[in-house]
PDB file of C-alpha atoms in Angstrom:
ATOM      1  CA  MET G 939     -57.810-107.385   4.740  1.00  0.00           C
ATOM      2  CA  ASP G 940     -59.339-105.998   8.057  1.00  0.00           C
ATOM      3  CA  LEU G 941     -59.561-101.813   7.909  1.00  0.00           C
ATOM      4  CA  GLN G 942     -56.133-101.386  10.333  1.00  0.00           C
ATOM      5  CA  LEU G 943     -54.227-103.319   8.101  1.00  0.00           C
ATOM      6  CA  THR G 944     -55.581-101.494   4.440  1.00  0.00           C
ATOM      7  CA  ILE G 945     -54.678 -98.218   6.364  1.00  0.00           C
ATOM      8  CA  ARG G 946     -51.107 -99.200   7.582  1.00  0.00           C
ATOM      9  CA  ARG G 947     -50.168-100.508   4.161  1.00  0.00           C
ATOM     10  CA  GLY G 948     -51.837 -96.875   2.517  1.00  0.00           C
ATOM     11  CA  ALA G 949     -49.107 -95.288   5.052  1.00  0.00           C
ATOM     12  CA  GLU G 950     -46.696 -97.324   4.115  1.00  0.00           C
ATOM     13  CA  ARG G 951     -47.166 -96.126   0.182  1.00  0.00           C
ATOM     14  CA  LEU G 952     -47.452 -92.445   1.257  1.00  0.00           C
ATOM     15  CA  ALA G 953     -44.109 -92.880   3.126  1.00  0.00           C
ATOM     16  CA  ALA G 954     -42.339 -94.448   0.403  1.00  0.00           C
ATOM     17  CA  ALA G 955     -43.710 -91.557  -1.856  1.00  0.00           C
ATOM     18  CA  GLY G 956     -41.671 -89.016   1.098  1.00  0.00           C
ATOM     19  CA  ILE G 957     -44.915 -87.624   2.840  1.00  0.00           C
ATOM     20  CA  ALA G 958     -44.116 -87.031   6.647  1.00  0.00           C
ATOM     21  CA  SER G 959     -47.146 -87.309   7.661  1.00  0.00           C
ATOM     22  CA  CYS G 960     -48.530 -90.626   6.091  1.00  0.00           C
ATOM     23  CA  HIS G 961     -50.069 -91.999   8.461  1.00  0.00           C
ATOM     24  CA  THR G 962     -52.775 -89.101   9.486  1.00  0.00           C
ATOM     25  CA  ASP G 963     -53.188 -88.703   5.943  1.00  0.00           C
ATOM     26  CA  ALA G 964     -53.707 -92.456   5.039  1.00  0.00           C
ATOM     27  CA  GLU G 965     -56.401 -91.982   7.859  1.00  0.00           C
ATOM     28  CA  LEU G 966     -57.805 -88.837   6.726  1.00  0.00           C
ATOM     29  CA  LEU G 967     -58.279 -90.561   2.951  1.00  0.00           C
ATOM     30  CA  ALA G 968     -59.624 -93.745   4.263  1.00  0.00           C
ATOM     31  CA  ALA G 969     -62.240 -91.740   6.097  1.00  0.00           C
ATOM     32  CA  HIS G 970     -62.762 -89.896   2.958  1.00  0.00           C
ATOM     33  CA  ALA G 971     -63.451 -93.087   1.146  1.00  0.00           C
ATOM     34  CA  TRP G 972     -65.687 -94.683   3.796  1.00  0.00           C
ATOM     35  CA  GLY G 973     -67.741 -91.255   4.085  1.00  0.00           C
ATOM     36  CA  LEU G 974     -66.912 -91.473   7.750  1.00  0.00           C
ATOM     37  CA  SER G 975     -65.648 -89.101  10.300  1.00  0.00           C
ATOM     38  CA  ARG G 976     -61.359 -89.787  11.308  1.00  0.00           C
ATOM     39  CA  ALA G 977     -63.201 -90.882  14.507  1.00  0.00           C
ATOM     40  CA  GLN G 978     -65.699 -93.218  13.534  1.00  0.00           C
ATOM     41  CA  LEU G 979     -62.854 -94.832  11.176  1.00  0.00           C
ATOM     42  CA  GLN G 980     -60.649 -95.276  13.899  1.00  0.00           C
ATOM     43  CA  LEU G 981     -63.253 -96.795  16.052  1.00  0.00           C
ATOM     44  CA  GLN G 982     -64.402 -99.090  12.604  1.00  0.00           C
ATOM     45  CA  ALA G 983     -60.255 -99.977  12.680  1.00  0.00           C
ATOM     46  CA  LEU G 984     -59.849-100.519  16.309  1.00  0.00           C
ATOM     47  CA  SER G 985     -62.740-103.179  16.231  1.00  0.00           C
ATOM     48  CA  GLY G 986     -61.555-104.943  13.125  1.00  0.00           C
ATOM     49  CA  THR G 987     -63.952-104.332  10.623  1.00  0.00           C
ATOM     50  CA  GLY G 988     -62.945-105.793   6.996  1.00  0.00           C
ATOM     51  CA  ALA G 989     -62.489-103.972   4.221  1.00  0.00           C
ATOM     52  CA  HIS G 990     -63.079-106.806   1.300  1.00  0.00           C
ATOM     53  CA  PRO G 991     -60.568-105.903  -1.772  1.00  0.00           C
ATOM     54  CA  ALA G 992     -63.881-105.746  -3.991  1.00  0.00           C
ATOM     55  CA  ASP G 993     -65.590-102.984  -1.787  1.00  0.00           C
ATOM     56  CA  PRO G 994     -66.125 -99.959  -4.188  1.00  0.00           C
ATOM     57  CA  GLN G 995     -65.026 -97.836  -0.768  1.00  0.00           C
ATOM     58  CA  GLN G 996     -61.441 -99.704  -1.296  1.00  0.00           C
ATOM     59  CA  THR G 997     -61.043 -99.535  -4.603  1.00  0.00           C
ATOM     60  CA  ARG G 998     -61.583 -95.273  -4.104  1.00  0.00           C
ATOM     61  CA  PHE G 999     -59.315 -95.627  -1.321  1.00  0.00           C
ATOM     62  CA  TRP G1000     -56.281 -96.882  -3.095  1.00  0.00           C
ATOM     63  CA  GLU G1001     -57.216 -94.061  -6.057  1.00  0.00           C
ATOM     64  CA  LEU G1002     -56.856 -91.663  -3.228  1.00  0.00           C
ATOM     65  CA  ILE G1003     -53.822 -92.847  -1.968  1.00  0.00           C
ATOM     66  CA  GLU G1004     -52.216 -93.054  -5.626  1.00  0.00           C
ATOM     67  CA  GLU G1005     -53.314 -89.638  -5.913  1.00  0.00           C
ATOM     68  CA  ARG G1006     -51.803 -88.600  -2.570  1.00  0.00           C
ATOM     69  CA  ALA G1007     -48.593 -89.987  -3.693  1.00  0.00           C
ATOM     70  CA  ARG G1008     -48.205 -88.117  -6.799  1.00  0.00           C
ATOM     71  CA  ARG G1009     -48.110 -84.927  -4.267  1.00  0.00           C
ATOM     72  CA  VAL G1010     -51.664 -83.612  -4.874  1.00  0.00           C
ATOM     73  CA  PRO G1011     -52.583 -81.658  -1.435  1.00  0.00           C
ATOM     74  CA  LEU G1012     -54.370 -83.247   0.736  1.00  0.00           C
ATOM     75  CA  GLN G1013     -57.169 -80.748   1.068  1.00  0.00           C
ATOM     76  CA  HIS G1014     -57.517 -80.643  -3.030  1.00  0.00           C
ATOM     77  CA  ILE G1015     -58.239 -84.534  -3.039  1.00  0.00           C
ATOM     78  CA  THR G1016     -60.565 -84.230  -0.033  1.00  0.00           C
ATOM     79  CA  GLY G1017     -61.888 -81.025  -1.072  1.00  0.00           C
ATOM     80  CA  PHE G1018     -61.801 -79.384   2.851  1.00  0.00           C
ATOM     81  CA  ALA G1019     -59.635 -77.762   4.829  1.00  0.00           C
ATOM     82  CA  PRO G1020     -59.801 -77.566   8.900  1.00  0.00           C
ATOM     83  CA  PHE G1021     -59.374 -74.201  10.087  1.00  0.00           C
ATOM     84  CA  ARG G1022     -60.004 -72.889  13.532  1.00  0.00           C
ATOM     85  CA  TRP G1023     -63.780 -74.192  13.797  1.00  0.00           C
ATOM     86  CA  LEU G1024     -64.330 -74.157  10.204  1.00  0.00           C
ATOM     87  CA  GLU G1025     -64.086 -76.671   7.359  1.00  0.00           C
ATOM     88  CA  LEU G1026     -63.604 -74.793   4.675  1.00  0.00           C
ATOM     89  CA  ARG G1027     -63.879 -75.689   0.783  1.00  0.00           C
ATOM     90  CA  VAL G1028     -60.725 -75.442  -1.104  1.00  0.00           C
ATOM     91  CA  GLY G1029     -59.051 -77.125  -4.250  1.00  0.00           C
ATOM     92  CA  PRO G1030     -56.843 -75.516  -7.509  1.00  0.00           C
ATOM     93  CA  GLY G1031     -56.824 -71.904  -7.886  1.00  0.00           C
ATOM     94  CA  VAL G1032     -56.781 -70.939  -4.050  1.00  0.00           C
ATOM     95  CA  PHE G1033     -53.912 -71.227  -1.186  1.00  0.00           C
ATOM     96  CA  VAL G1034     -54.763 -73.887   1.596  1.00  0.00           C
ATOM     97  CA  PRO G1035     -54.783 -72.313   4.726  1.00  0.00           C
ATOM     98  CA  ARG G1036     -52.416 -73.202   7.172  1.00  0.00           C
ATOM     99  CA  PRO G1037     -52.080 -73.336  10.993  1.00  0.00           C
ATOM    100  CA  GLU G1038     -49.782 -70.050  11.641  1.00  0.00           C
ATOM    101  CA  THR G1039     -52.694 -67.942  10.343  1.00  0.00           C
ATOM    102  CA  GLU G1040     -54.962 -69.339  13.305  1.00  0.00           C
ATOM    103  CA  THR G1041     -52.496 -66.902  15.370  1.00  0.00           C
ATOM    104  CA  VAL G1042     -53.350 -63.914  13.000  1.00  0.00           C
ATOM    105  CA  VAL G1043     -57.141 -64.468  13.438  1.00  0.00           C
ATOM    106  CA  GLU G1044     -56.615 -64.823  17.301  1.00  0.00           C
ATOM    107  CA  LEU G1045     -55.263 -61.406  17.534  1.00  0.00           C
ATOM    108  CA  ALA G1046     -57.699 -60.072  15.645  1.00  0.00           C
ATOM    109  CA  LEU G1047     -60.173 -61.541  17.619  1.00  0.00           C
ATOM    110  CA  GLN G1048     -58.467 -60.141  21.120  1.00  0.00           C
ATOM    111  CA  HIS G1049     -58.573 -56.325  19.517  1.00  0.00           C
ATOM    112  CA  LEU G1050     -62.231 -56.675  19.043  1.00  0.00           C
ATOM    113  CA  ARG G1051     -62.986 -58.326  22.261  1.00  0.00           C
ATOM    114  CA  THR G1052     -61.188 -55.051  23.627  1.00  0.00           C
ATOM    115  CA  LEU G1053     -63.270 -52.764  21.559  1.00  0.00           C
ATOM    116  CA  HIS G1054     -66.798 -54.333  22.652  1.00  0.00           C
ATOM    117  CA  SER G1055     -65.568 -54.086  26.228  1.00  0.00           C
ATOM    118  CA  GLU G1056     -65.284 -50.341  25.368  1.00  0.00           C
ATOM    119  CA  GLY G1057     -68.184 -50.106  23.883  1.00  0.00           C
ATOM    120  CA  VAL G1058     -68.143 -50.827  20.342  1.00  0.00           C
ATOM    121  CA  ARG G1059     -70.905 -52.683  19.011  1.00  0.00           C
ATOM    122  CA  ALA G1060     -70.345 -53.354  15.461  1.00  0.00           C
ATOM    123  CA  PRO G1061     -66.606 -53.110  14.912  1.00  0.00           C
ATOM    124  CA  ARG G1062     -65.849 -52.580  11.087  1.00  0.00           C
ATOM    125  CA  VAL G1063     -62.853 -55.691   9.984  1.00  0.00           C
ATOM    126  CA  VAL G1064     -61.487 -56.051   6.211  1.00  0.00           C
ATOM    127  CA  ASP G1065     -59.422 -58.638   5.665  1.00  0.00           C
ATOM    128  CA  LEU G1066     -56.966 -57.750   2.447  1.00  0.00           C
ATOM    129  CA  GLY G1067     -56.176 -61.266   0.022  1.00  0.00           C
ATOM    130  CA  THR G1068     -58.819 -63.424   1.475  1.00  0.00           C
ATOM    131  CA  GLY G1069     -58.209 -66.096  -0.161  1.00  0.00           C
ATOM    132  CA  SER G1070     -59.785 -68.802   0.810  1.00  0.00           C
ATOM    133  CA  GLY G1071     -61.892 -66.429   3.173  1.00  0.00           C
ATOM    134  CA  ALA G1072     -60.024 -68.348   6.539  1.00  0.00           C
ATOM    135  CA  ILE G1073     -59.685 -65.494   8.327  1.00  0.00           C
ATOM    136  CA  ALA G1074     -62.650 -63.342   7.183  1.00  0.00           C
ATOM    137  CA  ALA G1075     -65.138 -66.345   7.438  1.00  0.00           C
ATOM    138  CA  SER G1076     -63.712 -67.168  11.021  1.00  0.00           C
ATOM    139  CA  ILE G1077     -64.106 -63.578  12.189  1.00  0.00           C
ATOM    140  CA  ALA G1078     -67.619 -63.893  11.106  1.00  0.00           C
ATOM    141  CA  LEU G1079     -67.975 -66.869  13.416  1.00  0.00           C
ATOM    142  CA  GLU G1080     -66.743 -65.972  16.195  1.00  0.00           C
ATOM    143  CA  PHE G1081     -67.363 -62.264  16.453  1.00  0.00           C
ATOM    144  CA  PRO G1082     -70.801 -62.072  14.825  1.00  0.00           C
ATOM    145  CA  ASN G1083     -71.240 -58.329  16.178  1.00  0.00           C
ATOM    146  CA  ALA G1084     -68.261 -57.798  13.401  1.00  0.00           C
ATOM    147  CA  GLU G1085     -69.156 -55.983   9.858  1.00  0.00           C
ATOM    148  CA  VAL G1086     -66.975 -57.959   7.758  1.00  0.00           C
ATOM    149  CA  HIS G1087     -65.414 -57.242   4.327  1.00  0.00           C
ATOM    150  CA  ALA G1088     -62.997 -59.512   2.270  1.00  0.00           C
ATOM    151  CA  VAL G1089     -61.011 -58.567  -0.654  1.00  0.00           C
ATOM    152  CA  GLU G1090     -59.204 -60.721  -3.562  1.00  0.00           C
ATOM    153  CA  LEU G1091     -57.894 -60.439  -6.697  1.00  0.00           C
ATOM    154  CA  SER G1092     -57.652 -63.606  -7.935  1.00  0.00           C
ATOM    155  CA  ALA G1093     -61.283 -65.309  -9.655  1.00  0.00           C
ATOM    156  CA  GLU G1094     -60.786 -68.614  -8.887  1.00  0.00           C
ATOM    157  CA  ALA G1095     -60.179 -67.180  -5.052  1.00  0.00           C
ATOM    158  CA  ALA G1096     -62.690 -65.018  -4.816  1.00  0.00           C
ATOM    159  CA  ALA G1097     -64.891 -68.289  -5.701  1.00  0.00           C
ATOM    160  CA  TRP G1098     -64.087 -70.401  -3.140  1.00  0.00           C
ATOM    161  CA  ALA G1099     -64.034 -67.640  -0.437  1.00  0.00           C
ATOM    162  CA  GLN G1100     -67.374 -66.834  -1.325  1.00  0.00           C
ATOM    163  CA  LEU G1101     -68.280 -70.513  -0.856  1.00  0.00           C
ATOM    164  CA  ASN G1102     -67.378 -70.443   2.024  1.00  0.00           C
ATOM    165  CA  PHE G1103     -69.169 -67.696   3.228  1.00  0.00           C
ATOM    166  CA  GLN G1104     -72.176 -69.037   1.957  1.00  0.00           C
ATOM    167  CA  ARG G1105     -71.450 -71.784   3.971  1.00  0.00           C
ATOM    168  CA  LEU G1106     -71.413 -70.235   7.292  1.00  0.00           C
ATOM    169  CA  PRO G1107     -74.167 -70.587   9.819  1.00  0.00           C
ATOM    170  CA  ALA G1108     -77.016 -67.880  10.319  1.00  0.00           C
ATOM    171  CA  THR G1109     -75.766 -66.815  13.522  1.00  0.00           C
ATOM    172  CA  ALA G1110     -72.154 -65.478  11.561  1.00  0.00           C
ATOM    173  CA  SER G1111     -72.026 -61.857  10.322  1.00  0.00           C
ATOM    174  CA  LYS G1112     -72.666 -61.609   6.426  1.00  0.00           C
ATOM    175  CA  VAL G1113     -69.144 -61.241   5.059  1.00  0.00           C
ATOM    176  CA  THR G1114     -68.840 -59.031   1.818  1.00  0.00           C
ATOM    177  CA  LEU G1115     -66.204 -59.684  -0.716  1.00  0.00           C
ATOM    178  CA  HIS G1116     -64.933 -57.126  -2.745  1.00  0.00           C
ATOM    179  CA  GLN G1117     -62.762 -58.682  -5.930  1.00  0.00           C
ATOM    180  CA  CYS G1118     -60.100 -56.090  -6.796  1.00  0.00           C
ATOM    181  CA  ASP G1119     -56.077 -55.693  -5.985  1.00  0.00           C
ATOM    182  CA  LEU G1120     -55.552 -54.775  -2.463  1.00  0.00           C
ATOM    183  CA  ARG G1121     -54.012 -51.915  -3.522  1.00  0.00           C
ATOM    184  CA  ASP G1122     -57.033 -50.128  -4.939  1.00  0.00           C
ATOM    185  CA  PHE G1123     -59.239 -51.279  -2.305  1.00  0.00           C
ATOM    186  CA  PRO G1124     -58.924 -47.886  -0.568  1.00  0.00           C
ATOM    187  CA  GLN G1125     -60.145 -46.086  -3.359  1.00  0.00           C
ATOM    188  CA  GLN G1126     -62.863 -47.988  -4.359  1.00  0.00           C
ATOM    189  CA  TRP G1127     -64.066 -48.421  -0.469  1.00  0.00           C
ATOM    190  CA  SER G1128     -64.003 -44.459  -0.350  1.00  0.00           C
ATOM    191  CA  GLN G1129     -66.309 -44.652  -3.256  1.00  0.00           C
ATOM    192  CA  ASP G1130     -68.925 -47.082  -2.195  1.00  0.00           C
ATOM    193  CA  PRO G1131     -72.405 -46.036  -1.624  1.00  0.00           C
ATOM    194  CA  ALA G1132     -72.842 -48.871   0.894  1.00  0.00           C
ATOM    195  CA  GLY G1133     -69.627 -47.710   3.114  1.00  0.00           C
ATOM    196  CA  GLY G1134     -69.742 -43.982   2.621  1.00  0.00           C
ATOM    197  CA  GLY G1135     -66.241 -43.868   2.773  1.00  0.00           C
ATOM    198  CA  SER G1136     -66.389 -44.641   6.701  1.00  0.00           C
ATOM    199  CA  SER G1137     -63.249 -46.114   8.135  1.00  0.00           C
ATOM    200  CA  PHE G1138     -62.371 -49.729   9.455  1.00  0.00           C
ATOM    201  CA  ASP G1139     -61.643 -50.665  12.999  1.00  0.00           C
ATOM    202  CA  VAL G1140     -59.353 -53.408  11.998  1.00  0.00           C
ATOM    203  CA  VAL G1141     -57.533 -54.380   8.774  1.00  0.00           C
ATOM    204  CA  VAL G1142     -55.915 -58.084   8.880  1.00  0.00           C
ATOM    205  CA  SER G1143     -54.021 -59.540   6.082  1.00  0.00           C
ATOM    206  CA  ASN G1144     -52.140 -62.853   5.075  1.00  0.00           C
ATOM    207  CA  PRO G1145     -50.484 -61.546   1.944  1.00  0.00           C
ATOM    208  CA  PRO G1146     -48.440 -63.210  -0.739  1.00  0.00           C
ATOM    209  CA  TYR G1147     -45.074 -62.184   1.032  1.00  0.00           C
ATOM    210  CA  ILE G1148     -42.505 -65.070  -0.631  1.00  0.00           C
ATOM    211  CA  PRO G1149     -38.874 -63.645  -2.384  1.00  0.00           C
ATOM    212  CA  PRO G1150     -38.688 -64.601  -6.059  1.00  0.00           C
ATOM    213  CA  HIS G1151     -35.562 -66.679  -5.503  1.00  0.00           C
ATOM    214  CA  MET G1152     -37.374 -68.681  -2.844  1.00  0.00           C
ATOM    215  CA  VAL G1153     -38.871 -70.804  -4.673  1.00  0.00           C
ATOM    216  CA  PRO G1154     -40.558 -73.548  -2.291  1.00  0.00           C
ATOM    217  CA  VAL G1155     -39.552 -76.514  -1.510  1.00  0.00           C
ATOM    218  CA  GLU G1156     -42.951 -78.518  -0.735  1.00  0.00           C
ATOM    219  CA  GLN G1157     -44.092 -79.764  -3.503  1.00  0.00           C
ATOM    220  CA  GLU G1158     -47.615 -79.421  -2.647  1.00  0.00           C
ATOM    221  CA  VAL G1159     -46.569 -75.756  -2.380  1.00  0.00           C
ATOM    222  CA  ARG G1160     -44.515 -75.221  -5.271  1.00  0.00           C
ATOM    223  CA  ASP G1161     -46.580 -76.913  -7.583  1.00  0.00           C
ATOM    224  CA  HIS G1162     -50.522 -76.860  -6.561  1.00  0.00           C
ATOM    225  CA  ASP G1163     -50.720 -73.441  -4.679  1.00  0.00           C
ATOM    226  CA  PRO G1164     -51.393 -70.324  -7.017  1.00  0.00           C
ATOM    227  CA  GLU G1165     -48.393 -68.052  -7.737  1.00  0.00           C
ATOM    228  CA  ILE G1166     -50.636 -65.238  -6.829  1.00  0.00           C
ATOM    229  CA  ALA G1167     -51.008 -66.235  -3.676  1.00  0.00           C
ATOM    230  CA  LEU G1168     -47.473 -67.197  -2.602  1.00  0.00           C
ATOM    231  CA  TYR G1169     -45.302 -63.994  -4.322  1.00  0.00           C
ATOM    232  CA  GLY G1170     -45.215 -60.779  -3.007  1.00  0.00           C
ATOM    233  CA  GLY G1171     -43.315 -58.866  -5.405  1.00  0.00           C
ATOM    234  CA  GLY G1172     -39.708 -57.208  -5.266  1.00  0.00           C
ATOM    235  CA  PRO G1173     -36.445 -58.722  -4.562  1.00  0.00           C
ATOM    236  CA  GLU G1174     -37.622 -59.593  -0.508  1.00  0.00           C
ATOM    237  CA  GLY G1175     -41.040 -60.362  -1.314  1.00  0.00           C
ATOM    238  CA  LEU G1176     -42.916 -56.942   0.674  1.00  0.00           C
ATOM    239  CA  GLU G1177     -43.957 -55.128  -2.155  1.00  0.00           C
ATOM    240  CA  LEU G1178     -47.670 -56.492  -1.199  1.00  0.00           C
ATOM    241  CA  PRO G1179     -46.762 -56.267   2.735  1.00  0.00           C
ATOM    242  CA  ALA G1180     -45.846 -52.872   2.110  1.00  0.00           C
ATOM    243  CA  ALA G1181     -49.185 -52.238  -0.226  1.00  0.00           C
ATOM    244  CA  VAL G1182     -51.356 -53.742   2.728  1.00  0.00           C
ATOM    245  CA  VAL G1183     -49.758 -51.365   5.562  1.00  0.00           C
ATOM    246  CA  SER G1184     -50.275 -48.181   2.939  1.00  0.00           C
ATOM    247  CA  ALA G1185     -53.883 -49.484   2.756  1.00  0.00           C
ATOM    248  CA  ALA G1186     -54.279 -49.988   6.357  1.00  0.00           C
ATOM    249  CA  VAL G1187     -52.931 -46.350   6.781  1.00  0.00           C
ATOM    250  CA  THR G1188     -55.710 -45.131   4.499  1.00  0.00           C
ATOM    251  CA  VAL G1189     -58.654 -47.174   5.498  1.00  0.00           C
ATOM    252  CA  LEU G1190     -58.279 -47.346   9.572  1.00  0.00           C
ATOM    253  CA  ALA G1191     -59.852 -44.917  11.896  1.00  0.00           C
ATOM    254  CA  PRO G1192     -57.988 -43.167  14.503  1.00  0.00           C
ATOM    255  CA  GLY G1193     -56.783 -46.345  17.203  1.00  0.00           C
ATOM    256  CA  GLY G1194     -57.846 -48.963  14.573  1.00  0.00           C
ATOM    257  CA  ARG G1195     -55.416 -51.638  14.417  1.00  0.00           C
ATOM    258  CA  LEU G1196     -53.405 -53.234  11.292  1.00  0.00           C
ATOM    259  CA  ILE G1197     -52.381 -57.449  11.391  1.00  0.00           C
ATOM    260  CA  LEU G1198     -50.085 -58.350   9.053  1.00  0.00           C
ATOM    261  CA  GLU G1199     -48.891 -62.153   8.439  1.00  0.00           C
ATOM    262  CA  HIS G1200     -45.135 -62.588   7.087  1.00  0.00           C
ATOM    263  CA  ALA G1201     -42.480 -64.990   7.198  1.00  0.00           C
ATOM    264  CA  GLU G1202     -40.344 -65.114  10.236  1.00  0.00           C
ATOM    265  CA  VAL G1203     -37.087 -63.527   8.242  1.00  0.00           C
ATOM    266  CA  GLN G1204     -39.315 -60.707   7.479  1.00  0.00           C
ATOM    267  CA  ALA G1205     -40.121 -59.442  10.773  1.00  0.00           C
ATOM    268  CA  GLU G1206     -37.685 -56.758  11.254  1.00  0.00           C
ATOM    269  CA  ALA G1207     -38.397 -55.369   7.812  1.00  0.00           C
ATOM    270  CA  VAL G1208     -42.564 -55.618   8.339  1.00  0.00           C
ATOM    271  CA  ALA G1209     -41.864 -53.839  11.368  1.00  0.00           C
ATOM    272  CA  GLY G1210     -39.937 -51.175   9.839  1.00  0.00           C
ATOM    273  CA  LEU G1211     -42.293 -50.654   7.018  1.00  0.00           C
ATOM    274  CA  CYS G1212     -44.695 -49.958   9.627  1.00  0.00           C
ATOM    275  CA  ARG G1213     -42.715 -47.486  11.154  1.00  0.00           C
ATOM    276  CA  ALA G1214     -42.018 -45.478   8.440  1.00  0.00           C
ATOM    277  CA  GLU G1215     -45.404 -44.128   8.250  1.00  0.00           C
ATOM    278  CA  PRO G1216     -45.852 -41.224  10.335  1.00  0.00           C
ATOM    279  CA  ALA G1217     -49.990 -42.395  11.768  1.00  0.00           C
ATOM    280  CA  LEU G1218     -49.090 -45.708  13.216  1.00  0.00           C
ATOM    281  CA  THR G1219     -47.903 -46.449  16.461  1.00  0.00           C
ATOM    282  CA  SER G1220     -47.308 -49.405  19.085  1.00  0.00           C
ATOM    283  CA  VAL G1221     -45.528 -51.748  16.458  1.00  0.00           C
ATOM    284  CA  GLN G1222     -45.245 -55.175  17.937  1.00  0.00           C
ATOM    285  CA  SER G1223     -44.244 -58.562  16.790  1.00  0.00           C
ATOM    286  CA  HIS G1224     -46.247 -61.675  17.774  1.00  0.00           C
ATOM    287  CA  GLN G1225     -45.158 -65.091  17.460  1.00  0.00           C
ATOM    288  CA  ASP G1226     -47.156 -68.292  16.527  1.00  0.00           C
ATOM    289  CA  LEU G1227     -47.698 -70.812  18.185  1.00  0.00           C
ATOM    290  CA  THR G1228     -44.008 -72.596  17.483  1.00  0.00           C
ATOM    291  CA  GLY G1229     -42.401 -69.232  18.856  1.00  0.00           C
ATOM    292  CA  ARG G1230     -41.658 -68.119  15.486  1.00  0.00           C
ATOM    293  CA  GLN G1231     -42.451 -64.306  14.792  1.00  0.00           C
ATOM    294  CA  ARG G1232     -44.532 -64.572  12.473  1.00  0.00           C
ATOM    295  CA  ALA G1233     -46.892 -61.210  12.627  1.00  0.00           C
ATOM    296  CA  THR G1234     -46.841 -57.539  13.383  1.00  0.00           C
ATOM    297  CA  SER G1235     -49.831 -55.455  14.664  1.00  0.00           C
ATOM    298  CA  ALA G1236     -49.550 -51.759  14.726  1.00  0.00           C
ATOM    299  CA  ARG G1237     -52.200 -49.052  15.666  1.00  0.00           C
ATOM    300  CA  VAL G1238     -53.251 -46.059  13.577  1.00  0.00           C
ATOM    301  CA  ARG G1239     -52.612 -42.407  16.104  1.00  0.00           C
ATOM    302  CA  SER G1240     -55.400 -40.896  17.405  1.00  0.00           C
ATOM    303  CA  THR G1241     -55.939 -37.318  16.580  1.00  0.00           C
ATOM    304  CA  SER G1242     -54.777 -36.370  19.407  1.00  0.00           C
ATOM    305  CA  GLU G1243     -51.786 -38.248  19.665  1.00  0.00           C
ATOM    306  CA  PRO G1244     -48.089 -35.846  18.207  1.00  0.00           C
ATOM    307  CA  ALA G1245     -46.458 -38.325  15.342  1.00  0.00           C
ATOM    308  CA  ALA G1246     -43.288 -39.587  16.644  1.00  0.00           C
TER     309      ALA G1246
END
């Protein structure tokens, strides 16, 4: 059986299990089994390379296909999740980063570039609820002049984040991980000798925000993403997003920026949380790549700005 046919039959098995991305997943699992990049695999498949049933890679491929058919997340099987320019290590106990969060990173980077043009050479950034470290690691890689901090409560997720921070190239910023509840971070930071109570220029966060009654339909999310990373608390899932807004008001310097991810249906409510804080102004909703209102930003008023 040639490799192309093997992949096609693997995709058929995944399609029968209800997996929409069946062909892509089959290709990625084959690449993982044969130890190739996806591009290398596609070249071999197009060249008609054989895949003998007795090959250990063939056996491994079908084991991976069956694991994926049981709706184990693809990223848990391969151990990696692509995110912007990174290949993040992920697995059980940590939320798998999603493409929409890349928009949140870009918003943070846009503000950092503005600060740089204004002469701020070493802006300070904190990612509240870092999970796998996707946001913090991306900022550290793409804006190496920043001083980056990451906050995570879950010990399992913090371990994955630390692994991803350690895998950053030497050209990236060092990321300092704080294992604590994001609601406790402002007080801990004020007492941290390393920070000396100084303020941040950017607070960015993709906190848990799912309401308790909205159990995810997608089996991979429902059964494998940790509940601590999904449910935001309170009847509308807004308890932790509200805590992020409150923390941002405490730790941001005048002129500092808050950037917060949320569900599309929560855009108006999150904007309301920001507007309810007298210290915040310039509240704005932002669309992800599919045109959905998935993030909100706000700015801390300068000392000379009157409250609205």
